[in-house]
Amino acid sequence: MATTFRLRVIDVSVTAGAATLGGGEAGATVALVTRSVADAATSSLGTGFYEGFAATHVHVSDGLYDPATPPTPGEWLLVVRAATRCPVVQRLTVADDGGILQVKAGWGSRQAPRDLQAAAVDIVNFKAAKANAKPALQSMVAVKLFPRREFVFMSGTEFHGAGTTWRLFAEGHRNLLRQAGAITDGDLVTLLVCEQRTRRTFVKATGGATAWLVIDEFLKSGTPRNNPNPEVEKVDPKSDLGVLDLYHYLDSVGGASPGTVQEASVFSHAFFDGPILWDTFQDDGSSGGTNFKSDPLKRDPADLDGRAKDWTAGGVMQSFPNLSKSFAGAGFLKTWGCNAETRIGQMIRQAQSKLAPKFARDAPFDFRTTETGSADPDVTSVTIQESMTLAHMLKAEIDPRLRFYNGGAATFLGRRVFGAPPGAGSNFGTKAGSSVMFVNEQENGPIFSFYNRELSAQPAKDADGYYDFQALLQGTSSFPTPTWFTERHRLITKRSAKPTKAITHVRVAAGGFVVRPTADTSFRVEAHKDLVDVGQSGHLFVARLGDFARIIDADGAGNPAVFLDARKTPDAG
């Protein structure tokens, strides 16, 4: 019988990113199984196929493990596991070379990402100088067990034909973290790739920064997509990966290995309500179904995108009780997509321009913007004109937007959650040969200046231009109560060829509002004194085409809606 190889398991400690080899690990489970046994094992979304293999080796001394039955030439899978340690999963091919078993990484499967050698595995083969040398030299396989740590990334899909492959940004971020020393040889990196329905778990392989060994893979539904583009192959809520699968995976980690996730990131389109993985929608009940859109807790089963209500107590997180436990002490969640709500972005930029250099929070300024591309195809444009102050803006516009998806997650998890600040978009680029996403500081200079000043947020911004919403929410405690002033109003003008959709809506400071058909731009605000009460001043809002034809209690709570009848032409104030 050929001389078998030795197997040693070594404990590794990591301090400030630097790994230090320790002594032999005596408490590991070491399994060396044949390829056929390995191929027959299956994975789930939250569990690797290798988790159930029983020990085939016993500890002898100082981390050396001997097999109960010596291996023979062939293809084997080595799995080494220990509590609080990253698992090592390595394909091995064993061959008899002159009476000594030689070992090399990989199988003859031509599955390059699966057949690489893990950076946490060392293989040394010996040959005797003479055939009768005694004792015979033995090959050695050394396995280094690192502290259990994991990085979890999800990538979305491109749903409007732009050709973006979001997976590349997850892989690029992984590569850069490795180059920066943030990912060690033993760390797990898990990618949930929506466009491929796959969950892949990687560890660093020997070689350059882009060499990664796939140690486990799960295909949801068992059937791959024929096309990653949802416009070509429609999204299947039962078969495709969605945001709930991310929650499910983190929940599984939290149950099995709590406190190990260093970062969970989503690379996709996004907006204030969360990551847009597929651009699915919530049923609003208009076709007779359940109105999930208005439900504060329940998700639409056909919706695969993130929603702010996911983080509401009593909602979907009841199904994932261990999710919050998955994160390490300094672990964080990050959404890399946009938060570029046009109106808010322009509001911030105009406030920065019109209120400089003092930026008094109680100084009125006029905000105006025109948006095209309405959700209603019959509406050609929507113009918004508003008289407001920074205090109004902070309380009525910024504060609620900080509490949507990213802010809601930060509050629920009680930890850092990074994302683009309201009003800012994200950009694509490359760094050290890897695809990256970032919030461009030059393009978003006024927006950064606004948040840094109003929320003392400069320390909350990371190197990629994303803000920590936990810190932003703490800054809202400084928001003042807006001063009431009579000129405060909002005018919304919708233009459409259909008379029923061409509507002008005016709301004034007291909360009353008027709706009338959109005509010309003759709406005006006039300052008056002694108009109603002697010595009292205020503002009169004047609109042409109509008189006060009807006043109704619009919401049943005593708040009147005033509708103007367009049959007459005198001004109405």
PDB file of N, CA and C in Angstrom, residues 122-169:
ATOM      1  N   ASP A 122      -2.514  24.585   2.269  1.00  0.00           N
ATOM      2  CA  ASP A 122      -1.155  24.394   1.755  1.00  0.00           C
ATOM      3  C   ASP A 122      -0.961  22.911   1.439  1.00  0.00           C
ATOM      4  N   ILE A 123      -0.376  22.632   0.276  1.00  0.00           N
ATOM      5  CA  ILE A 123      -0.123  21.255  -0.134  1.00  0.00           C
ATOM      6  C   ILE A 123       1.363  21.119  -0.457  1.00  0.00           C
ATOM      7  N   VAL A 124       2.026  20.198   0.205  1.00  0.00           N
ATOM      8  CA  VAL A 124       3.446  19.942  -0.043  1.00  0.00           C
ATOM      9  C   VAL A 124       3.613  18.458  -0.348  1.00  0.00           C
ATOM     10  N   ASN A 125       4.153  18.150  -1.535  1.00  0.00           N
ATOM     11  CA  ASN A 125       4.394  16.766  -1.932  1.00  0.00           C
ATOM     12  C   ASN A 125       5.880  16.444  -1.836  1.00  0.00           C
ATOM     13  N   PHE A 126       6.203  15.244  -1.301  1.00  0.00           N
ATOM     14  CA  PHE A 126       7.584  14.798  -1.170  1.00  0.00           C
ATOM     15  C   PHE A 126       7.813  13.554  -2.014  1.00  0.00           C
ATOM     16  N   LYS A 127       9.062  13.404  -2.464  1.00  0.00           N
ATOM     17  CA  LYS A 127       9.491  12.175  -3.114  1.00  0.00           C
ATOM     18  C   LYS A 127      10.769  11.704  -2.433  1.00  0.00           C
ATOM     19  N   ALA A 128      10.904  10.396  -2.257  1.00  0.00           N
ATOM     20  CA  ALA A 128      12.113   9.856  -1.637  1.00  0.00           C
ATOM     21  C   ALA A 128      13.281   9.992  -2.597  1.00  0.00           C
ATOM     22  N   ALA A 129      14.433  10.345  -2.074  1.00  0.00           N
ATOM     23  CA  ALA A 129      15.613  10.464  -2.930  1.00  0.00           C
ATOM     24  C   ALA A 129      16.006   9.114  -3.496  1.00  0.00           C
ATOM     25  N   LYS A 130      15.819   8.040  -2.695  1.00  0.00           N
ATOM     26  CA  LYS A 130      16.095   6.689  -3.156  1.00  0.00           C
ATOM     27  C   LYS A 130      14.877   5.835  -2.868  1.00  0.00           C
ATOM     28  N   ALA A 131      14.728   4.818  -3.667  1.00  0.00           N
ATOM     29  CA  ALA A 131      13.535   3.982  -3.519  1.00  0.00           C
ATOM     30  C   ALA A 131      13.479   3.304  -2.158  1.00  0.00           C
ATOM     31  N   ASN A 132      14.660   3.038  -1.562  1.00  0.00           N
ATOM     32  CA  ASN A 132      14.682   2.339  -0.271  1.00  0.00           C
ATOM     33  C   ASN A 132      14.881   3.262   0.916  1.00  0.00           C
ATOM     34  N   ALA A 133      14.680   4.575   0.697  1.00  0.00           N
ATOM     35  CA  ALA A 133      14.851   5.533   1.790  1.00  0.00           C
ATOM     36  C   ALA A 133      13.881   5.217   2.925  1.00  0.00           C
ATOM     37  N   LYS A 134      14.374   5.307   4.156  1.00  0.00           N
ATOM     38  CA  LYS A 134      13.521   5.027   5.307  1.00  0.00           C
ATOM     39  C   LYS A 134      13.754   6.078   6.388  1.00  0.00           C
ATOM     40  N   PRO A 135      12.659   6.551   7.021  1.00  0.00           N
ATOM     41  CA  PRO A 135      11.284   6.221   6.643  1.00  0.00           C
ATOM     42  C   PRO A 135      10.870   6.975   5.382  1.00  0.00           C
ATOM     43  N   ALA A 136       9.843   6.495   4.713  1.00  0.00           N
ATOM     44  CA  ALA A 136       9.367   7.157   3.499  1.00  0.00           C
ATOM     45  C   ALA A 136       8.826   8.548   3.859  1.00  0.00           C
ATOM     46  N   LEU A 137       9.152   9.533   3.038  1.00  0.00           N
ATOM     47  CA  LEU A 137       8.629  10.876   3.255  1.00  0.00           C
ATOM     48  C   LEU A 137       7.155  10.921   2.888  1.00  0.00           C
ATOM     49  N   GLN A 138       6.381  11.716   3.617  1.00  0.00           N
ATOM     50  CA  GLN A 138       4.944  11.793   3.376  1.00  0.00           C
ATOM     51  C   GLN A 138       4.558  13.189   2.889  1.00  0.00           C
ATOM     52  N   SER A 139       3.632  13.227   1.937  1.00  0.00           N
ATOM     53  CA  SER A 139       3.077  14.504   1.514  1.00  0.00           C
ATOM     54  C   SER A 139       2.256  15.082   2.668  1.00  0.00           C
ATOM     55  N   MET A 140       2.081  16.396   2.643  1.00  0.00           N
ATOM     56  CA  MET A 140       1.385  17.057   3.747  1.00  0.00           C
ATOM     57  C   MET A 140       0.335  18.019   3.204  1.00  0.00           C
ATOM     58  N   VAL A 141      -0.863  17.964   3.766  1.00  0.00           N
ATOM     59  CA  VAL A 141      -1.924  18.941   3.497  1.00  0.00           C
ATOM     60  C   VAL A 141      -2.170  19.685   4.796  1.00  0.00           C
ATOM     61  N   ALA A 142      -1.938  20.981   4.781  1.00  0.00           N
ATOM     62  CA  ALA A 142      -2.159  21.806   5.974  1.00  0.00           C
ATOM     63  C   ALA A 142      -3.367  22.707   5.737  1.00  0.00           C
ATOM     64  N   VAL A 143      -4.282  22.702   6.682  1.00  0.00           N
ATOM     65  CA  VAL A 143      -5.510  23.503   6.589  1.00  0.00           C
ATOM     66  C   VAL A 143      -5.483  24.553   7.689  1.00  0.00           C
ATOM     67  N   LYS A 144      -5.643  25.807   7.301  1.00  0.00           N
ATOM     68  CA  LYS A 144      -5.658  26.913   8.272  1.00  0.00           C
ATOM     69  C   LYS A 144      -7.105  27.331   8.532  1.00  0.00           C
ATOM     70  N   LEU A 145      -7.501  27.288   9.786  1.00  0.00           N
ATOM     71  CA  LEU A 145      -8.863  27.667  10.171  1.00  0.00           C
ATOM     72  C   LEU A 145      -8.870  29.098  10.702  1.00  0.00           C
ATOM     73  N   PHE A 146      -9.564  29.973   9.972  1.00  0.00           N
ATOM     74  CA  PHE A 146      -9.669  31.385  10.344  1.00  0.00           C
ATOM     75  C   PHE A 146     -10.947  31.630  11.145  1.00  0.00           C
ATOM     76  N   PRO A 147     -10.968  32.686  11.953  1.00  0.00           N
ATOM     77  CA  PRO A 147     -12.209  33.042  12.651  1.00  0.00           C
ATOM     78  C   PRO A 147     -13.352  33.223  11.664  1.00  0.00           C
ATOM     79  N   ARG A 148     -14.529  32.785  12.040  1.00  0.00           N
ATOM     80  CA  ARG A 148     -15.688  32.828  11.145  1.00  0.00           C
ATOM     81  C   ARG A 148     -16.088  34.270  10.855  1.00  0.00           C
ATOM     82  N   ARG A 149     -16.028  34.645   9.579  1.00  0.00           N
ATOM     83  CA  ARG A 149     -16.462  35.965   9.113  1.00  0.00           C
ATOM     84  C   ARG A 149     -17.050  35.782   7.727  1.00  0.00           C
ATOM     85  N   GLU A 150     -18.039  36.628   7.413  1.00  0.00           N
ATOM     86  CA  GLU A 150     -18.689  36.482   6.109  1.00  0.00           C
ATOM     87  C   GLU A 150     -19.111  37.842   5.568  1.00  0.00           C
ATOM     88  N   PHE A 151     -19.024  37.973   4.247  1.00  0.00           N
ATOM     89  CA  PHE A 151     -19.506  39.136   3.514  1.00  0.00           C
ATOM     90  C   PHE A 151     -20.621  38.647   2.589  1.00  0.00           C
ATOM     91  N   VAL A 152     -21.779  39.309   2.633  1.00  0.00           N
ATOM     92  CA  VAL A 152     -22.945  38.867   1.872  1.00  0.00           C
ATOM     93  C   VAL A 152     -23.361  39.968   0.906  1.00  0.00           C
ATOM     94  N   PHE A 153     -23.361  39.662  -0.390  1.00  0.00           N
ATOM     95  CA  PHE A 153     -23.707  40.644  -1.422  1.00  0.00           C
ATOM     96  C   PHE A 153     -24.850  40.108  -2.290  1.00  0.00           C
ATOM     97  N   MET A 154     -25.776  40.988  -2.639  1.00  0.00           N
ATOM     98  CA  MET A 154     -26.845  40.640  -3.587  1.00  0.00           C
ATOM     99  C   MET A 154     -26.766  41.595  -4.767  1.00  0.00           C
ATOM    100  N   SER A 155     -26.940  41.074  -5.985  1.00  0.00           N
ATOM    101  CA  SER A 155     -26.945  41.912  -7.181  1.00  0.00           C
ATOM    102  C   SER A 155     -28.281  41.776  -7.903  1.00  0.00           C
ATOM    103  N   GLY A 156     -28.771  42.903  -8.417  1.00  0.00           N
ATOM    104  CA  GLY A 156     -30.075  42.942  -9.063  1.00  0.00           C
ATOM    105  C   GLY A 156     -30.000  42.683 -10.552  1.00  0.00           C
ATOM    106  N   THR A 157     -31.042  43.112 -11.264  1.00  0.00           N
ATOM    107  CA  THR A 157     -31.134  42.906 -12.703  1.00  0.00           C
ATOM    108  C   THR A 157     -31.297  44.249 -13.416  1.00  0.00           C
ATOM    109  N   GLU A 158     -31.002  44.250 -14.693  1.00  0.00           N
ATOM    110  CA  GLU A 158     -31.224  45.440 -15.519  1.00  0.00           C
ATOM    111  C   GLU A 158     -32.547  45.265 -16.250  1.00  0.00           C
ATOM    112  N   PHE A 159     -33.531  46.110 -15.915  1.00  0.00           N
ATOM    113  CA  PHE A 159     -34.887  45.893 -16.398  1.00  0.00           C
ATOM    114  C   PHE A 159     -35.340  46.917 -17.433  1.00  0.00           C
ATOM    115  N   HIS A 160     -34.439  47.784 -17.888  1.00  0.00           N
ATOM    116  CA  HIS A 160     -34.872  48.687 -18.958  1.00  0.00           C
ATOM    117  C   HIS A 160     -33.862  48.752 -20.096  1.00  0.00           C
ATOM    118  N   GLY A 161     -33.202  47.627 -20.352  1.00  0.00           N
ATOM    119  CA  GLY A 161     -32.410  47.486 -21.568  1.00  0.00           C
ATOM    120  C   GLY A 161     -31.088  48.207 -21.596  1.00  0.00           C
ATOM    121  N   ALA A 162     -30.576  48.668 -20.452  1.00  0.00           N
ATOM    122  CA  ALA A 162     -29.320  49.417 -20.452  1.00  0.00           C
ATOM    123  C   ALA A 162     -28.097  48.509 -20.526  1.00  0.00           C
ATOM    124  N   GLY A 163     -28.290  47.210 -20.325  1.00  0.00           N
ATOM    125  CA  GLY A 163     -27.188  46.268 -20.444  1.00  0.00           C
ATOM    126  C   GLY A 163     -26.283  46.160 -19.235  1.00  0.00           C
ATOM    127  N   THR A 164     -26.680  46.720 -18.100  1.00  0.00           N
ATOM    128  CA  THR A 164     -25.845  46.673 -16.901  1.00  0.00           C
ATOM    129  C   THR A 164     -25.850  45.272 -16.294  1.00  0.00           C
ATOM    130  N   THR A 165     -24.665  44.752 -15.983  1.00  0.00           N
ATOM    131  CA  THR A 165     -24.544  43.484 -15.268  1.00  0.00           C
ATOM    132  C   THR A 165     -24.143  43.806 -13.835  1.00  0.00           C
ATOM    133  N   TRP A 166     -25.118  43.822 -12.952  1.00  0.00           N
ATOM    134  CA  TRP A 166     -24.902  44.281 -11.582  1.00  0.00           C
ATOM    135  C   TRP A 166     -23.976  43.362 -10.803  1.00  0.00           C
ATOM    136  N   ARG A 167     -23.922  42.086 -11.185  1.00  0.00           N
ATOM    137  CA  ARG A 167     -23.039  41.143 -10.507  1.00  0.00           C
ATOM    138  C   ARG A 167     -21.585  41.617 -10.529  1.00  0.00           C
ATOM    139  N   LEU A 168     -21.197  42.329 -11.595  1.00  0.00           N
ATOM    140  CA  LEU A 168     -19.817  42.778 -11.721  1.00  0.00           C
ATOM    141  C   LEU A 168     -19.433  43.757 -10.617  1.00  0.00           C
ATOM    142  N   PHE A 169     -20.398  44.520 -10.130  1.00  0.00           N
ATOM    143  CA  PHE A 169     -20.104  45.474  -9.057  1.00  0.00           C
ATOM    144  C   PHE A 169     -19.914  44.747  -7.726  1.00  0.00           C
TER     145      PHE A 169
END
